[in-house]
Coordinates of C-alpha atoms in Angstrom, one line a residue:
M7 CA 37.7 39.2 34.8
D8 CA 38.7 36.3 37.1
L9 CA 41.5 37.3 39.4
V10 CA 41.9 34.0 41.1
K11 CA 42.2 30.7 39.2
I12 CA 42.2 27.5 41.0
E13 CA 43.3 24.4 39.2
I14 CA 42.4 21.1 40.9
W15 CA 44.0 17.8 40.1
S16 CA 41.6 15.0 41.2
D17 CA 40.2 11.6 40.4
F18 CA 36.6 10.5 40.5
V19 CA 37.3 7.5 42.7
C20 CA 39.4 9.5 45.2
P21 CA 37.3 9.9 48.4
F22 CA 39.3 12.8 49.6
C23 CA 38.9 14.6 46.3
Y24 CA 35.1 14.8 46.8
I25 CA 35.6 15.9 50.4
G26 CA 38.2 18.5 49.3
K27 CA 35.9 19.8 46.6
R28 CA 33.1 20.4 49.3
K29 CA 35.6 22.1 51.6
L30 CA 36.7 24.4 48.9
E31 CA 33.1 25.2 48.0
Q32 CA 32.4 26.0 51.7
A33 CA 35.4 28.4 51.6
L34 CA 34.2 30.0 48.5
E35 CA 30.8 30.7 50.1
K36 CA 32.6 32.7 52.8
F37 CA 34.8 34.5 50.3
P38 CA 33.4 37.9 49.3
H39 CA 34.9 37.9 45.8
R40 CA 33.5 34.5 44.8
D41 CA 32.5 36.0 41.4
K42 CA 36.1 36.7 40.6
V43 CA 37.2 33.1 41.1
E44 CA 37.5 30.5 38.3
V45 CA 37.7 26.8 39.3
Q46 CA 39.1 24.3 36.8
F47 CA 39.4 20.6 37.3
K48 CA 42.3 18.6 35.9
S49 CA 42.5 14.9 35.2
Y50 CA 44.5 12.6 37.4
Q51 CA 44.4 8.8 37.9
L52 CA 45.1 7.2 41.2
D53 CA 45.3 3.7 39.6
P54 CA 45.8 3.8 35.8
D55 CA 45.6 -0.1 35.8
A56 CA 42.3 -0.3 37.7
K57 CA 39.9 -2.9 36.5
Y58 CA 36.4 -3.7 37.8
D59 CA 36.0 -7.3 39.0
P60 CA 32.3 -8.2 39.6
E61 CA 33.4 -11.2 41.7
L62 CA 35.0 -9.0 44.3
T63 CA 33.6 -6.4 46.7
F64 CA 35.2 -3.0 46.9
Y65 CA 36.7 -4.0 50.2
E66 CA 38.2 -7.2 48.7
T67 CA 39.6 -5.4 45.7
F68 CA 41.2 -2.7 47.9
S69 CA 42.5 -5.3 50.4
K70 CA 44.1 -7.3 47.5
L71 CA 45.6 -4.1 45.9
K72 CA 47.1 -2.7 49.1
G73 CA 48.0 -6.0 50.7
M74 CA 46.0 -5.1 53.8
P75 CA 43.8 -7.3 55.9
L76 CA 40.0 -7.0 55.1
D77 CA 39.1 -5.8 58.6
Q78 CA 41.7 -3.1 58.5
V79 CA 40.4 -1.9 55.1
K80 CA 36.9 -1.7 56.5
V81 CA 38.0 0.3 59.6
M82 CA 40.0 2.7 57.4
N83 CA 37.1 3.2 55.0
E84 CA 34.6 3.7 57.8
Q85 CA 36.8 6.6 59.1
V86 CA 36.7 8.1 55.6
R87 CA 32.9 7.7 55.4
Q88 CA 32.6 9.6 58.7
H89 CA 34.9 12.3 57.4
A90 CA 32.7 12.6 54.3
E91 CA 29.6 12.8 56.4
Q92 CA 30.9 15.8 58.2
V93 CA 30.7 17.8 55.0
G94 CA 27.3 16.4 54.0
L95 CA 28.4 13.6 51.7
T96 CA 27.2 10.0 51.8
Y97 CA 29.7 7.3 50.9
H98 CA 28.6 3.6 50.4
F99 CA 31.8 1.6 50.5
D100 CA 29.9 -1.6 50.9
T101 CA 28.4 -1.3 47.4
M102 CA 31.0 0.9 45.7
K103 CA 32.5 -0.4 42.5
Y104 CA 36.3 -0.2 41.8
A105 CA 36.6 1.4 38.4
N106 CA 39.1 2.7 35.9
T107 CA 38.5 6.4 35.4
F108 CA 40.3 7.2 32.1
D109 CA 37.2 7.3 29.9
A110 CA 35.4 9.3 32.6
H111 CA 38.2 11.8 32.4
R112 CA 38.1 11.9 28.6
V113 CA 34.4 12.8 28.9
A114 CA 35.3 15.4 31.5
Q115 CA 37.6 17.1 29.0
Y116 CA 34.8 17.1 26.5
A117 CA 32.4 18.5 29.1
K118 CA 34.8 21.2 30.1
E119 CA 35.0 22.3 26.4
N120 CA 31.2 22.5 26.4
G121 CA 30.9 24.5 29.6
K122 CA 29.7 21.6 31.7
G123 CA 32.9 20.6 33.4
D124 CA 31.7 21.4 36.9
E125 CA 28.4 19.7 36.5
W126 CA 30.1 16.6 35.2
T127 CA 32.6 16.4 38.0
E128 CA 29.9 16.7 40.7
R129 CA 27.7 14.1 38.9
L130 CA 30.6 11.6 38.6
F131 CA 31.6 11.9 42.3
Y132 CA 28.0 11.4 43.4
A133 CA 27.5 8.5 41.0
H134 CA 30.6 6.7 42.3
F135 CA 30.4 7.4 46.0
T136 CA 26.7 7.7 46.7
E137 CA 24.9 5.7 44.0
S138 CA 27.5 2.9 43.6
K139 CA 27.5 3.2 39.8
L140 CA 30.2 1.7 37.7
I141 CA 31.8 4.8 36.2
S142 CA 34.0 2.9 33.8
D143 CA 30.9 1.5 32.0
H144 CA 30.2 3.4 28.8
E145 CA 26.5 3.1 29.0
T146 CA 26.6 4.5 32.5
L147 CA 28.8 7.4 31.3
I148 CA 26.4 8.2 28.4
N149 CA 23.4 8.2 30.7
L150 CA 25.2 10.5 33.2
A151 CA 26.3 12.8 30.4
N152 CA 22.7 13.1 29.3
E153 CA 21.7 14.0 32.8
V154 CA 24.0 17.0 32.9
G155 CA 22.9 18.2 29.4
L156 CA 25.7 16.9 27.2
D157 CA 25.0 15.7 23.7
E158 CA 24.5 11.9 23.9
S159 CA 25.7 11.1 20.4
E160 CA 28.9 13.2 20.9
V161 CA 29.7 11.6 24.2
K162 CA 29.2 8.2 22.5
D163 CA 31.6 9.3 19.8
V164 CA 34.2 10.3 22.4
L165 CA 33.9 7.0 24.1
E166 CA 34.2 5.0 20.9
T167 CA 37.3 6.8 19.7
N168 CA 40.5 8.1 21.3
K169 CA 39.2 11.7 21.5
F170 CA 40.5 13.8 24.4
T171 CA 43.1 11.2 25.3
E172 CA 45.9 13.7 24.7
E173 CA 44.2 16.3 27.0
V174 CA 43.9 13.8 29.8
E175 CA 47.5 12.7 29.4
A176 CA 48.7 16.3 29.3
D177 CA 47.0 17.0 32.7
I178 CA 48.6 14.0 34.2
E179 CA 52.0 14.9 32.8
M180 CA 51.6 18.5 34.1
A181 CA 50.9 17.0 37.6
R182 CA 54.1 15.0 37.3
N183 CA 56.1 18.0 36.3
I184 CA 54.9 20.2 39.2
G185 CA 55.5 17.3 41.7
V186 CA 52.0 16.3 42.6
Q187 CA 52.4 13.2 44.8
G188 CA 48.7 12.7 45.5
V189 CA 45.3 14.2 45.0
P190 CA 43.3 16.4 45.6
F191 CA 45.9 19.0 44.7
F192 CA 44.8 22.6 44.5
V193 CA 46.9 25.3 42.7
F194 CA 46.1 29.0 43.2
N195 CA 47.2 31.3 40.4
R196 CA 50.1 29.0 39.7
K197 CA 51.7 30.4 42.9
Y198 CA 50.4 28.5 45.9
A199 CA 49.4 24.9 46.4
V200 CA 47.2 23.2 48.9
S201 CA 47.5 19.4 49.0
G202 CA 44.7 17.2 50.4
A203 CA 41.3 17.8 51.8
Q204 CA 42.4 20.5 54.1
P205 CA 40.1 22.4 56.5
T206 CA 37.8 25.1 55.0
E207 CA 39.9 27.8 56.8
T208 CA 43.0 26.7 54.9
F209 CA 41.3 27.2 51.6
L210 CA 39.9 30.5 52.7
A211 CA 43.3 31.7 53.9
A212 CA 44.8 30.8 50.5
L213 CA 42.0 32.6 48.6
E214 CA 42.5 35.8 50.7
K215 CA 46.3 35.7 50.3
V216 CA 46.1 35.3 46.5
W217 CA 43.4 38.0 46.3
E218 CA 45.4 40.4 48.3
E219 CA 48.5 39.9 46.2
E220 CA 46.5 40.3 43.0
Q221 CA 45.1 43.6 44.3
Q222 CA 48.6 44.9 45.1
E223 CA 49.9 44.0 41.7
A224 CA 47.0 45.6 40.0

């Protein structure tokens, strides 16, 4: 029986979500009761109106969106790239593609239902940040789904219909209701929350606190 449930609201194009995921994983490696922890990813969209423009680089899109000078955007993203590097991740902002993630989240809900939620989440992050794949493209999503062992025809069916739209919207609505201002957002047993890509020690402390309380209650 899982005694600790961690719900994580995140988006596949959020650089700190991938970093936060790695830091949590590092904490779980140090946590002696790892086998009693369930991790569940929830859908969230940083930019619901996001559209890929092949005429613009990621930097140019970001600059336009945030109203920031291009040089400032590059400096900021370089700092994020270095942060990612510290946890063993490789980010290629120069070739990254600005994408809408709604369909990727719908496939994530399908993947979760079929026991492949974790694999899908990891594959999508890697595809976006390291391989510069366009994760709003249906063909790309079908190929990636195939890689993690999901049924290609079923994924195609999800993408061609509105399946799992309600589930994605329910996750986003829940985030709104509990006051999530940004992602990643980690909720431990619906009691404690950790916001952002915090140090590994912060995650470990949260795990230990929740575990201790569960033991006392049991």
